[in-house]
Each structure stands twice: as structure tokens, then as C-alpha cells.
PDB file of C-alpha atoms in Angstrom:
ATOM      1  CA  UNK A  17      -5.220  60.510 -44.561  1.00 44.00           C
ATOM      2  CA  UNK A  18      -4.874  58.827 -47.898  1.00 40.00           C
ATOM      3  CA  UNK A  19      -1.185  59.553 -48.080  1.00 40.00           C
ATOM      4  CA  UNK A  20      -0.547  57.425 -45.005  1.00 42.00           C
ATOM      5  CA  UNK A  21      -1.983  54.169 -46.312  1.00 41.00           C
ATOM      6  CA  UNK A  22      -1.333  51.778 -49.165  1.00 41.00           C
ATOM      7  CA  UNK A  23      -3.025  48.970 -50.974  1.00 42.00           C
ATOM      8  CA  UNK A  24       0.010  46.732 -50.852  1.00 42.00           C
ATOM      9  CA  UNK A  25       2.487  46.329 -48.031  1.00 42.00           C
ATOM     10  CA  UNK A  26       5.561  47.104 -50.126  1.00 44.00           C
ATOM     11  CA  UNK A  27       3.987  50.314 -51.411  1.00 41.00           C
ATOM     12  CA  UNK A  28       3.073  51.321 -47.873  1.00 42.00           C
ATOM     13  CA  UNK A  29       6.688  50.855 -46.925  1.00 41.00           C
ATOM     14  CA  UNK A  30       7.814  53.248 -49.625  1.00 42.00           C
ATOM     15  CA  UNK A  31       5.358  56.028 -49.014  1.00 41.00           C
ATOM     16  CA  UNK A  32       5.190  55.560 -45.284  1.00 43.00           C
ATOM     17  CA  UNK A  33       2.699  56.557 -42.654  1.00 44.00           C
ATOM     18  CA  UNK A  34       2.633  58.908 -39.669  1.00 44.00           C
ATOM     19  CA  UNK A  35       5.211  57.898 -37.107  1.00 45.00           C
ATOM     20  CA  UNK A  36       4.358  58.218 -33.426  1.00 43.00           C
ATOM     21  CA  UNK A  37       7.425  59.684 -31.759  1.00 45.00           C
ATOM     22  CA  UNK A  38       8.161  59.422 -28.012  1.00 47.00           C
ATOM     23  CA  UNK A  39       8.325  62.512 -25.829  1.00 46.00           C
ATOM     24  CA  UNK A  40      11.427  64.486 -26.650  1.00 47.00           C
ATOM     25  CA  UNK A  41      13.144  67.711 -25.770  1.00 53.00           C
ATOM     26  CA  UNK A  42      12.940  70.597 -28.273  1.00 58.00           C
ATOM     27  CA  UNK A  43      16.460  69.804 -29.545  1.00 58.00           C
ATOM     28  CA  UNK A  44      15.642  66.124 -29.930  1.00 59.00           C
ATOM     29  CA  UNK A  45      12.363  66.982 -31.655  1.00 56.00           C
ATOM     30  CA  UNK A  46      14.162  69.290 -34.093  1.00 60.00           C
ATOM     31  CA  UNK A  47      16.738  66.588 -34.832  1.00 65.00           C
ATOM     32  CA  UNK A  48      13.984  64.056 -35.479  1.00 59.00           C
ATOM     33  CA  UNK A  49      12.263  66.510 -37.829  1.00 60.00           C
ATOM     34  CA  UNK A  50      15.510  67.111 -39.721  1.00 60.00           C
ATOM     35  CA  UNK A  51      16.121  63.381 -40.059  1.00 60.00           C
ATOM     36  CA  UNK A  52      12.574  62.811 -41.317  1.00 57.00           C
ATOM     37  CA  UNK A  53      12.987  65.579 -43.907  1.00 54.00           C
ATOM     38  CA  UNK A  54      16.121  63.864 -45.181  1.00 53.00           C
ATOM     39  CA  UNK A  55      14.364  60.501 -45.354  1.00 55.00           C
ATOM     40  CA  UNK A  56      11.174  61.750 -46.962  1.00 57.00           C
ATOM     41  CA  UNK A  57      11.346  63.152 -50.519  1.00 55.00           C
ATOM     42  CA  UNK A  58       9.895  66.508 -51.464  1.00 63.00           C
ATOM     43  CA  UNK A  59       6.169  66.692 -52.097  1.00 79.00           C
ATOM     44  CA  UNK A  60       6.352  66.921 -55.894  1.00 77.00           C
ATOM     45  CA  UNK A  61       9.042  64.279 -56.112  1.00 77.00           C
ATOM     46  CA  UNK A  62       6.884  61.980 -53.999  1.00 78.00           C
ATOM     47  CA  UNK A  63       3.748  62.666 -56.057  1.00 80.00           C
ATOM     48  CA  UNK A  64       5.406  62.150 -59.441  1.00 82.00           C
ATOM     49  CA  UNK A  65       7.685  59.345 -58.305  1.00 84.00           C
ATOM     50  CA  UNK A  66       9.924  59.302 -61.362  1.00 87.00           C
ATOM     51  CA  UNK A  67      12.144  56.736 -59.637  1.00 90.00           C
ATOM     52  CA  UNK A  68       9.324  54.204 -60.068  1.00 90.00           C
ATOM     53  CA  UNK A  69       9.875  54.315 -63.827  1.00 91.00           C
ATOM     54  CA  UNK A  70      13.305  52.753 -63.303  1.00 91.00           C
ATOM     55  CA  UNK A  71      12.209  50.430 -60.504  1.00 92.00           C
ATOM     56  CA  UNK A  72      12.372  46.764 -61.495  1.00 94.00           C
ATOM     57  CA  UNK A  73      10.123  46.000 -58.530  1.00 95.00           C
ATOM     58  CA  UNK A  74       7.334  48.215 -59.883  1.00 94.00           C
ATOM     59  CA  UNK A  75       7.548  46.732 -63.373  1.00 95.00           C
ATOM     60  CA  UNK A  76       7.505  43.226 -61.943  1.00 96.00           C
ATOM     61  CA  UNK A  77       4.441  44.119 -59.875  1.00 95.00           C
ATOM     62  CA  UNK A  78       2.783  45.469 -63.018  1.00 96.00           C
ATOM     63  CA  UNK A  79       2.923  41.958 -64.479  1.00 97.00           C
ATOM     64  CA  UNK A  80       0.325  40.961 -61.882  1.00 96.00           C
ATOM     65  CA  UNK A  81      -1.809  43.874 -63.095  1.00 97.00           C
ATOM     66  CA  UNK A  82      -1.395  42.749 -66.713  1.00 97.00           C
ATOM     67  CA  UNK A  83      -2.246  39.118 -66.037  1.00 97.00           C
ATOM     68  CA  UNK A  84      -5.013  39.984 -63.586  1.00 97.00           C
ATOM     69  CA  UNK A  85      -6.694  42.340 -66.057  1.00 97.00           C
ATOM     70  CA  UNK A  86      -6.348  39.797 -68.881  1.00 97.00           C
ATOM     71  CA  UNK A  87      -8.103  37.149 -66.799  1.00 97.00           C
ATOM     72  CA  UNK A  88     -10.665  39.731 -65.703  1.00 96.00           C
ATOM     73  CA  UNK A  89     -11.569  40.721 -69.267  1.00 96.00           C
ATOM     74  CA  UNK A  90     -11.712  37.114 -70.446  1.00 97.00           C
ATOM     75  CA  UNK A  91     -13.912  36.079 -67.496  1.00 95.00           C
ATOM     76  CA  UNK A  92     -16.234  39.104 -67.423  1.00 94.00           C
ATOM     77  CA  UNK A  93     -16.825  39.176 -71.165  1.00 92.00           C
ATOM     78  CA  UNK A  94     -17.550  35.443 -71.073  1.00 93.00           C
ATOM     79  CA  UNK A  95     -20.035  36.057 -68.246  1.00 92.00           C
ATOM     80  CA  UNK A  96     -21.741  38.812 -70.253  1.00 88.00           C
ATOM     81  CA  UNK A  97     -22.078  36.600 -73.321  1.00 90.00           C
ATOM     82  CA  UNK A  98     -23.254  33.504 -71.439  1.00 89.00           C
ATOM     83  CA  UNK A  99     -25.752  35.441 -69.288  1.00 85.00           C
ATOM     84  CA  UNK A 100     -27.487  36.803 -72.380  1.00 80.00           C
ATOM     85  CA  UNK A 101     -27.100  33.702 -74.523  1.00 80.00           C
ATOM     86  CA  UNK A 102     -28.741  31.354 -71.997  1.00 80.00           C
ATOM     87  CA  UNK A 103     -32.005  33.340 -72.143  1.00 75.00           C
ATOM     88  CA  UNK A 104     -32.379  33.278 -68.365  1.00 76.00           C
ATOM     89  CA  UNK A 105     -35.230  35.316 -66.882  1.00 80.00           C
ATOM     90  CA  UNK A 106     -32.845  37.353 -64.732  1.00 84.00           C
ATOM     91  CA  UNK A 107     -29.664  37.800 -66.780  1.00 84.00           C
ATOM     92  CA  UNK A 108     -28.685  40.991 -64.928  1.00 86.00           C
ATOM     93  CA  UNK A 109     -28.833  39.264 -61.545  1.00 90.00           C
ATOM     94  CA  UNK A 110     -26.847  36.245 -62.734  1.00 90.00           C
ATOM     95  CA  UNK A 111     -24.278  38.459 -64.418  1.00 91.00           C
ATOM     96  CA  UNK A 112     -23.785  40.770 -61.417  1.00 93.00           C
ATOM     97  CA  UNK A 113     -23.433  37.827 -59.014  1.00 94.00           C
ATOM     98  CA  UNK A 114     -20.785  36.157 -61.160  1.00 94.00           C
ATOM     99  CA  UNK A 115     -18.997  39.487 -61.617  1.00 94.00           C
ATOM    100  CA  UNK A 116     -18.833  39.965 -57.834  1.00 96.00           C
ATOM    101  CA  UNK A 117     -17.351  36.501 -57.317  1.00 96.00           C
ATOM    102  CA  UNK A 118     -14.819  36.918 -60.143  1.00 96.00           C
ATOM    103  CA  UNK A 119     -13.626  40.331 -58.946  1.00 96.00           C
ATOM    104  CA  UNK A 120     -13.225  39.086 -55.373  1.00 96.00           C
ATOM    105  CA  UNK A 121     -11.091  36.117 -56.440  1.00 97.00           C
ATOM    106  CA  UNK A 122      -8.845  38.203 -58.694  1.00 97.00           C
ATOM    107  CA  UNK A 123      -8.361  40.883 -56.033  1.00 96.00           C
ATOM    108  CA  UNK A 124      -7.295  38.298 -53.472  1.00 95.00           C
ATOM    109  CA  UNK A 125      -4.859  36.852 -56.032  1.00 95.00           C
ATOM    110  CA  UNK A 126      -3.238  40.167 -57.054  1.00 96.00           C
ATOM    111  CA  UNK A 127      -3.512  42.176 -53.828  1.00 93.00           C
ATOM    112  CA  UNK A 128      -0.262  40.929 -52.205  1.00 92.00           C
ATOM    113  CA  UNK A 129       1.762  41.538 -55.365  1.00 94.00           C
ATOM    114  CA  UNK A 130       0.673  44.866 -56.838  1.00 93.00           C
ATOM    115  CA  UNK A 131      -2.086  46.060 -54.551  1.00 92.00           C
ATOM    116  CA  UNK A 132      -4.861  44.519 -56.632  1.00 92.00           C
ATOM    117  CA  UNK A 133      -5.803  47.490 -58.828  1.00 95.00           C
ATOM    118  CA  UNK A 134      -6.565  45.665 -62.122  1.00 96.00           C
ATOM    119  CA  UNK A 135      -8.483  48.781 -63.129  1.00 96.00           C
ATOM    120  CA  UNK A 136      -7.301  52.203 -64.407  1.00 97.00           C
ATOM    121  CA  UNK A 137     -10.077  53.736 -62.311  1.00 96.00           C
ATOM    122  CA  UNK A 138      -8.429  52.455 -59.119  1.00 96.00           C
ATOM    123  CA  UNK A 139      -4.886  53.323 -60.205  1.00 96.00           C
ATOM    124  CA  UNK A 140      -5.801  56.900 -61.181  1.00 97.00           C
ATOM    125  CA  UNK A 141      -7.686  57.383 -57.917  1.00 96.00           C
ATOM    126  CA  UNK A 142      -4.674  56.024 -56.013  1.00 94.00           C
ATOM    127  CA  UNK A 143      -2.441  58.604 -57.701  1.00 94.00           C
ATOM    128  CA  UNK A 144      -4.808  61.509 -57.062  1.00 95.00           C
ATOM    129  CA  UNK A 145      -5.237  60.618 -53.395  1.00 92.00           C
ATOM    130  CA  UNK A 146      -1.518  60.127 -52.773  1.00 90.00           C
ATOM    131  CA  UNK A 147      -1.619  56.362 -52.305  1.00 91.00           C
ATOM    132  CA  UNK A 148       0.683  55.739 -55.272  1.00 92.00           C
ATOM    133  CA  UNK A 149       2.887  57.980 -57.380  1.00 93.00           C
ATOM    134  CA  UNK A 150       1.710  59.094 -60.803  1.00 94.00           C
ATOM    135  CA  UNK A 151       4.562  57.173 -62.403  1.00 95.00           C
ATOM    136  CA  UNK A 152       3.519  53.947 -60.708  1.00 95.00           C
ATOM    137  CA  UNK A 153      -0.112  54.570 -61.660  1.00 96.00           C
ATOM    138  CA  UNK A 154       0.876  55.180 -65.291  1.00 96.00           C
ATOM    139  CA  UNK A 155       2.844  51.915 -65.397  1.00 97.00           C
ATOM    140  CA  UNK A 156      -0.096  50.041 -63.878  1.00 97.00           C
ATOM    141  CA  UNK A 157      -2.586  51.579 -66.308  1.00 97.00           C
ATOM    142  CA  UNK A 158      -0.362  50.672 -69.252  1.00 97.00           C
ATOM    143  CA  UNK A 159      -0.143  47.096 -67.981  1.00 97.00           C
ATOM    144  CA  UNK A 160      -3.913  46.973 -67.447  1.00 97.00           C
ATOM    145  CA  UNK A 161      -4.639  48.166 -70.979  1.00 98.00           C
ATOM    146  CA  UNK A 162      -2.251  45.578 -72.451  1.00 97.00           C
ATOM    147  CA  UNK A 163      -3.882  42.951 -70.247  1.00 97.00           C
ATOM    148  CA  UNK A 164      -7.303  44.005 -71.483  1.00 97.00           C
ATOM    149  CA  UNK A 165      -6.174  43.487 -75.074  1.00 97.00           C
ATOM    150  CA  UNK A 166      -4.730  40.053 -74.274  1.00 97.00           C
ATOM    151  CA  UNK A 167      -7.938  39.046 -72.517  1.00 97.00           C
ATOM    152  CA  UNK A 168     -10.057  40.086 -75.501  1.00 96.00           C
ATOM    153  CA  UNK A 169      -7.728  38.259 -77.899  1.00 97.00           C
ATOM    154  CA  UNK A 170      -7.987  35.108 -75.777  1.00 96.00           C
ATOM    155  CA  UNK A 171     -11.786  35.310 -75.814  1.00 96.00           C
ATOM    156  CA  UNK A 172     -11.877  35.875 -79.572  1.00 94.00           C
ATOM    157  CA  UNK A 173      -9.722  32.779 -80.021  1.00 95.00           C
ATOM    158  CA  UNK A 174     -12.230  30.503 -78.252  1.00 94.00           C
ATOM    159  CA  UNK A 175     -15.591  31.818 -79.495  1.00 92.00           C
ATOM    160  CA  UNK A 176     -17.105  31.629 -82.960  1.00 91.00           C
ATOM    161  CA  UNK A 177     -17.251  34.654 -85.218  1.00 90.00           C
ATOM    162  CA  UNK A 178     -21.040  34.596 -84.930  1.00 89.00           C
ATOM    163  CA  UNK A 179     -20.946  34.900 -81.134  1.00 88.00           C
ATOM    164  CA  UNK A 180     -18.248  37.568 -81.293  1.00 88.00           C
ATOM    165  CA  UNK A 181     -20.406  39.550 -83.712  1.00 84.00           C
ATOM    166  CA  UNK A 182     -23.796  39.035 -82.034  1.00 83.00           C
ATOM    167  CA  UNK A 183     -22.544  39.830 -78.531  1.00 85.00           C
ATOM    168  CA  UNK A 184     -19.899  42.437 -79.437  1.00 87.00           C
ATOM    169  CA  UNK A 185     -17.279  40.191 -77.822  1.00 88.00           C
ATOM    170  CA  UNK A 186     -18.854  41.069 -74.459  1.00 88.00           C
ATOM    171  CA  UNK A 187     -17.497  44.607 -74.711  1.00 89.00           C
ATOM    172  CA  UNK A 188     -18.822  47.955 -73.473  1.00 92.00           C
ATOM    173  CA  UNK A 189     -21.578  49.280 -75.713  1.00 88.00           C
ATOM    174  CA  UNK A 190     -23.898  52.254 -75.597  1.00 89.00           C
ATOM    175  CA  UNK A 191     -25.888  51.193 -78.619  1.00 84.00           C
ATOM    176  CA  UNK A 192     -26.291  48.403 -81.161  1.00 77.00           C
ATOM    177  CA  UNK A 193     -27.804  48.208 -84.616  1.00 68.00           C
ATOM    178  CA  UNK A 194     -30.668  45.747 -84.997  1.00 66.00           C
ATOM    179  CA  UNK A 195     -32.986  44.884 -87.902  1.00 65.00           C
ATOM    180  CA  UNK A 196     -36.168  46.948 -88.048  1.00 65.00           C
ATOM    181  CA  UNK A 197     -39.328  46.982 -90.157  1.00 69.00           C
ATOM    182  CA  UNK A 198     -37.897  49.744 -92.323  1.00 70.00           C
ATOM    183  CA  UNK A 199     -34.255  48.695 -92.175  1.00 62.00           C
ATOM    184  CA  UNK A 200     -31.510  48.677 -89.523  1.00 68.00           C
ATOM    185  CA  UNK A 201     -32.381  50.560 -86.314  1.00 67.00           C
ATOM    186  CA  UNK A 202     -29.977  51.830 -83.676  1.00 73.00           C
ATOM    187  CA  UNK A 203     -31.046  51.199 -80.085  1.00 78.00           C
ATOM    188  CA  UNK A 204     -29.272  52.050 -76.879  1.00 80.00           C
ATOM    189  CA  UNK A 205     -28.621  54.852 -74.403  1.00 88.00           C
ATOM    190  CA  UNK A 206     -27.996  58.558 -74.952  1.00 88.00           C
ATOM    191  CA  UNK A 207     -24.520  59.994 -74.419  1.00 90.00           C
ATOM    192  CA  UNK A 208     -25.446  62.312 -71.541  1.00 93.00           C
ATOM    193  CA  UNK A 209     -27.322  59.622 -69.620  1.00 92.00           C
ATOM    194  CA  UNK A 210     -24.518  57.094 -70.127  1.00 92.00           C
ATOM    195  CA  UNK A 211     -21.871  59.601 -69.009  1.00 95.00           C
ATOM    196  CA  UNK A 212     -23.775  60.444 -65.825  1.00 95.00           C
ATOM    197  CA  UNK A 213     -24.232  56.756 -65.048  1.00 94.00           C
ATOM    198  CA  UNK A 214     -20.510  56.181 -65.544  1.00 95.00           C
ATOM    199  CA  UNK A 215     -19.595  59.090 -63.258  1.00 97.00           C
ATOM    200  CA  UNK A 216     -22.067  58.177 -60.509  1.00 96.00           C
ATOM    201  CA  UNK A 217     -21.328  54.447 -60.504  1.00 96.00           C
ATOM    202  CA  UNK A 218     -17.567  55.051 -60.586  1.00 97.00           C
ATOM    203  CA  UNK A 219     -17.744  57.462 -57.654  1.00 97.00           C
ATOM    204  CA  UNK A 220     -19.922  55.088 -55.623  1.00 96.00           C
ATOM    205  CA  UNK A 221     -17.460  52.289 -56.383  1.00 96.00           C
ATOM    206  CA  UNK A 222     -14.582  54.355 -54.987  1.00 96.00           C
ATOM    207  CA  UNK A 223     -16.555  55.761 -52.065  1.00 94.00           C
ATOM    208  CA  UNK A 224     -18.275  52.581 -50.885  1.00 92.00           C
ATOM    209  CA  UNK A 225     -15.539  50.010 -51.394  1.00 90.00           C
ATOM    210  CA  UNK A 226     -12.133  51.028 -52.746  1.00 89.00           C
ATOM    211  CA  UNK A 227     -11.648  53.607 -49.989  1.00 87.00           C
ATOM    212  CA  UNK A 228     -11.675  50.744 -47.487  1.00 87.00           C
ATOM    213  CA  UNK A 229      -8.496  49.438 -49.117  1.00 87.00           C
ATOM    214  CA  UNK A 230      -6.949  52.905 -49.395  1.00 86.00           C
ATOM    215  CA  UNK A 231      -7.665  53.765 -45.739  1.00 82.00           C
ATOM    216  CA  UNK A 232      -5.297  51.747 -43.547  1.00 79.00           C
ATOM    217  CA  UNK A 233      -7.611  52.138 -40.534  1.00 78.00           C
ATOM    218  CA  UNK A 234     -10.448  50.304 -42.242  1.00 81.00           C
ATOM    219  CA  UNK A 235      -8.219  47.846 -44.100  1.00 82.00           C
ATOM    220  CA  UNK A 236      -6.538  46.678 -40.887  1.00 83.00           C
ATOM    221  CA  UNK A 237      -9.813  46.495 -38.974  1.00 84.00           C
ATOM    222  CA  UNK A 238     -11.667  44.517 -41.634  1.00 88.00           C
ATOM    223  CA  UNK A 239      -8.867  42.383 -43.027  1.00 89.00           C
ATOM    224  CA  UNK A 240      -7.658  41.893 -46.589  1.00 89.00           C
ATOM    225  CA  UNK A 241     -10.122  39.172 -47.604  1.00 93.00           C
ATOM    226  CA  UNK A 242     -13.118  41.069 -46.215  1.00 93.00           C
ATOM    227  CA  UNK A 243     -12.097  44.215 -48.097  1.00 93.00           C
ATOM    228  CA  UNK A 244     -11.791  42.232 -51.336  1.00 94.00           C
ATOM    229  CA  UNK A 245     -15.226  40.701 -50.783  1.00 95.00           C
ATOM    230  CA  UNK A 246     -16.750  44.133 -50.170  1.00 94.00           C
ATOM    231  CA  UNK A 247     -15.152  45.568 -53.332  1.00 95.00           C
ATOM    232  CA  UNK A 248     -16.374  42.636 -55.427  1.00 95.00           C
ATOM    233  CA  UNK A 249     -19.876  42.852 -53.950  1.00 96.00           C
ATOM    234  CA  UNK A 250     -20.179  46.599 -54.511  1.00 96.00           C
ATOM    235  CA  UNK A 251     -18.994  46.262 -58.103  1.00 95.00           C
ATOM    236  CA  UNK A 252     -21.492  43.474 -58.721  1.00 95.00           C
ATOM    237  CA  UNK A 253     -24.295  45.610 -57.291  1.00 95.00           C
ATOM    238  CA  UNK A 254     -23.316  48.547 -59.494  1.00 95.00           C
ATOM    239  CA  UNK A 255     -23.350  46.308 -62.576  1.00 92.00           C
ATOM    240  CA  UNK A 256     -26.854  45.169 -61.616  1.00 92.00           C
ATOM    241  CA  UNK A 257     -28.070  48.712 -60.945  1.00 92.00           C
ATOM    242  CA  UNK A 258     -26.624  50.229 -64.130  1.00 90.00           C
ATOM    243  CA  UNK A 259     -28.092  47.501 -66.354  1.00 87.00           C
ATOM    244  CA  UNK A 260     -31.465  47.464 -64.598  1.00 88.00           C
ATOM    245  CA  UNK A 261     -32.218  51.141 -64.032  1.00 83.00           C
ATOM    246  CA  UNK A 262     -32.002  51.974 -67.740  1.00 79.00           C
ATOM    247  CA  UNK A 263     -33.687  48.823 -69.091  1.00 72.00           C
ATOM    248  CA  UNK A 264     -32.292  49.762 -72.499  1.00 76.00           C
ATOM    249  CA  UNK A 265     -31.377  47.055 -74.977  1.00 80.00           C
ATOM    250  CA  UNK A 266     -28.047  47.759 -76.583  1.00 79.00           C
ATOM    251  CA  UNK A 267     -26.598  49.345 -73.448  1.00 85.00           C
ATOM    252  CA  UNK A 268     -24.190  46.978 -71.696  1.00 83.00           C
ATOM    253  CA  UNK A 269     -24.203  48.883 -68.410  1.00 85.00           C
ATOM    254  CA  UNK A 270     -21.564  51.033 -66.740  1.00 91.00           C
ATOM    255  CA  UNK A 271     -18.068  49.989 -67.802  1.00 93.00           C
ATOM    256  CA  UNK A 272     -16.390  50.866 -64.473  1.00 94.00           C
ATOM    257  CA  UNK A 273     -13.089  49.711 -65.963  1.00 96.00           C
ATOM    258  CA  UNK A 274     -11.679  51.507 -69.031  1.00 96.00           C
ATOM    259  CA  UNK A 275      -9.178  48.698 -69.692  1.00 96.00           C
ATOM    260  CA  UNK A 276     -11.997  46.163 -69.923  1.00 94.00           C
ATOM    261  CA  UNK A 277     -13.741  48.371 -72.467  1.00 95.00           C
ATOM    262  CA  UNK A 278     -10.561  49.069 -74.441  1.00 96.00           C
ATOM    263  CA  UNK A 279      -9.632  45.416 -75.052  1.00 96.00           C
ATOM    264  CA  UNK A 280     -12.767  44.326 -76.954  1.00 95.00           C
ATOM    265  CA  UNK A 281     -12.904  47.693 -78.761  1.00 94.00           C
ATOM    266  CA  UNK A 282      -9.408  47.200 -80.198  1.00 95.00           C
ATOM    267  CA  UNK A 283      -9.923  43.520 -81.006  1.00 95.00           C
ATOM    268  CA  UNK A 284     -13.523  43.625 -82.259  1.00 91.00           C
ATOM    269  CA  UNK A 285     -13.728  47.247 -83.422  1.00 88.00           C
ATOM    270  CA  UNK A 286     -16.866  48.488 -85.151  1.00 86.00           C
ATOM    271  CA  UNK A 287     -19.571  50.093 -83.017  1.00 85.00           C
ATOM    272  CA  UNK A 288     -17.573  49.400 -79.834  1.00 90.00           C
ATOM    273  CA  UNK A 289     -15.677  52.595 -80.677  1.00 92.00           C
ATOM    274  CA  UNK A 290     -18.927  54.575 -80.819  1.00 90.00           C
ATOM    275  CA  UNK A 291     -18.657  57.090 -77.939  1.00 91.00           C
ATOM    276  CA  UNK A 292     -15.979  54.936 -76.363  1.00 93.00           C
ATOM    277  CA  UNK A 293     -14.633  58.071 -74.671  1.00 95.00           C
ATOM    278  CA  UNK A 294     -17.553  57.907 -72.216  1.00 95.00           C
ATOM    279  CA  UNK A 295     -15.978  54.856 -70.540  1.00 96.00           C
ATOM    280  CA  UNK A 296     -12.798  56.873 -69.914  1.00 97.00           C
ATOM    281  CA  UNK A 297     -14.185  60.332 -69.184  1.00 97.00           C
ATOM    282  CA  UNK A 298     -16.745  59.118 -66.642  1.00 96.00           C
ATOM    283  CA  UNK A 299     -14.268  57.292 -64.377  1.00 96.00           C
ATOM    284  CA  UNK A 300     -11.712  60.113 -64.723  1.00 97.00           C
ATOM    285  CA  UNK A 301     -14.237  62.710 -63.540  1.00 97.00           C
ATOM    286  CA  UNK A 302     -15.304  60.418 -60.703  1.00 97.00           C
ATOM    287  CA  UNK A 303     -11.656  60.037 -59.614  1.00 97.00           C
ATOM    288  CA  UNK A 304     -11.194  63.804 -59.432  1.00 97.00           C
ATOM    289  CA  UNK A 305     -14.425  64.188 -57.442  1.00 97.00           C
ATOM    290  CA  UNK A 306     -13.364  61.391 -55.096  1.00 96.00           C
ATOM    291  CA  UNK A 307      -9.917  62.939 -54.581  1.00 95.00           C
ATOM    292  CA  UNK A 308     -11.574  66.232 -53.612  1.00 95.00           C
ATOM    293  CA  UNK A 309     -13.818  64.338 -51.201  1.00 94.00           C
ATOM    294  CA  UNK A 310     -10.807  62.761 -49.462  1.00 91.00           C
ATOM    295  CA  UNK A 311      -9.300  66.212 -48.966  1.00 90.00           C
ATOM    296  CA  UNK A 312     -12.479  67.555 -47.351  1.00 91.00           C
ATOM    297  CA  UNK A 313     -13.215  64.766 -44.865  1.00 83.00           C
ATOM    298  CA  UNK A 314     -11.362  64.787 -41.496  1.00 78.00           C
ATOM    299  CA  UNK A 315      -8.098  62.891 -41.304  1.00 70.00           C
ATOM    300  CA  UNK A 316      -9.057  61.384 -37.955  1.00 65.00           C
ATOM    301  CA  UNK A 317     -12.162  59.479 -36.890  1.00 59.00           C
ATOM    302  CA  UNK A 318     -14.807  61.741 -35.383  1.00 53.00           C
ATOM    303  CA  UNK A 319     -16.756  58.734 -34.125  1.00 49.00           C
ATOM    304  CA  UNK A 320     -15.025  55.766 -32.573  1.00 47.00           C
ATOM    305  CA  UNK A 321     -16.376  52.650 -30.910  1.00 46.00           C
ATOM    306  CA  UNK A 322     -14.626  51.787 -27.662  1.00 45.00           C
TER     307      UNK A 322
END
């Protein structure tokens, strides 16, 4: 199912889909099978896709991932800072709405070029489900991490040191240290609770939205723009849920994008590295669970509307 679809048209061309062959005699059918075996690489070669490492096309596409992630980090971290700084009564709602709009725009911009991943969570899930090779996913993730660093550097260049310090450069935090009556006090969310939130929100993100882009049946039926809007909306809702359900000061909500968390952590440092692994382990576990889910569900629609 997943192996026969692709986020971007050029990727779909490489990995191919099921071909509907006309009626043929046994000899013709055998010849067609032999030809298809010659055209299609072996399973492991297809999964690993080492040829992508030397593909100029893949590296050029990764530039869209780098730039898209850089803009994403700059925009989202700015949204986080401004939503809190303005002292609005509903900062979580404002932040999640702006996140949804930003994600949708960036997906529409990068989708035709690289497939619009701009997130290691999406790239790793694409590799595990057979949408993209592991080599392509690795190149994309590398580009996304570099983009995250560039985005954080750009934000640091335009904000004051006071804002960067007070708002942790808009990065992913589980806890912060604040002044208390008896000295500095650490407030935030526990490791186990934060990890479960990361796993659950990441899985819901893949299940409720990204799969629409991975599944060619849904992608063609809904259209590219609609799929991008759905992905952006779901991500915005998950940001709202993760920041509201805990109601814990110091916790910035589910990261849902390891590259976005990595950028500010490398640029700002300090407590942003505290349990930073949660923002990588949670999405990774969710990707594995989602890949298993795609193997269990039927490859054909059980319910169709005529």
C-alpha cells in the first residue's frame, strides 16, 4: 500500500506503483513478469537506495527541505515567543492557529520539489513505510537539521539577548528554572509524561494527516492543497492539545519535529539540552508504531462510495 505511493511526483516515478496489465497468455504474462523484475530493483536495494546518495536530483531536492525547515523554525519560534510575550488570554489558541497556517503554506511551497517533509518525523516514517529509501530519508533529515540550525541562528540575530534568554529562543523545553521564595525553582513536566505525549501526538500526526499524503488514493481524491491544509490543521490542533492538557508552565508542548528542537538547542544551549532526547525518541517510536500499523491494515479499500 505505502510502497505504491509517493509524496512527490518524481519520487513516485522512481519507486513506482502497481501496474494494471491487460489480459495476456501465460507466456506473455511470464515475459511481462521477467521484464518487471529487470526494471524493479531487489527489495533491499530498493529499501536502502544507495544510489540516492550519488543522485544530484536528491541533493538538489534536499535544498528545499533545508530552506523550508529554516523558515519553519524561524517562523514557529517567533510565533511561540510573540504568543507568550503579548500576554493574550488564549496564547495556546493563537499559537496553534498560526502554526497551522505556517505549516500549510510551507508544505504547499516545498511539496512539488521534495515532497514537503520538512520534518525528520515525516522522513523517517516515509522510509519505514517504503515511500522513500533510507538513503533519501537520511539526506533529507540531515538537510532538515542544518535548516533548523540556520533558522535558529536567524532568529537569534534579530531578537535581543533578553528575549532569547527569557523565552529560550522559542525552543522545545520540558522545564525552566524560575525564581522562588527560597531560591531558583525548576518547573515543568516529568520525563515519562513528556515522552508519552510525544509518542501519542506524533502517531496521531502521522495517522490523521501525513498518511493522506503517503496514500496515493487519498492524495489524488483530496488534492495536494487540501492535503496540505489537513496536515497543517492537525499539527496545529496537536500543538493546542499538548500545551493545554498539561497546563504546566515551563513545558513548551510536544515538539513533533526533532529538527525544530535541535536548532535552538544548539544555538541557545543551556536547559534546552535537558532531556532533549525525548523530542527524538518519541517521534522515532511513533514512526515504528505507524509503520507496523500500515502493514496490518488492508492494502485495498474495504468500504468504497460509488
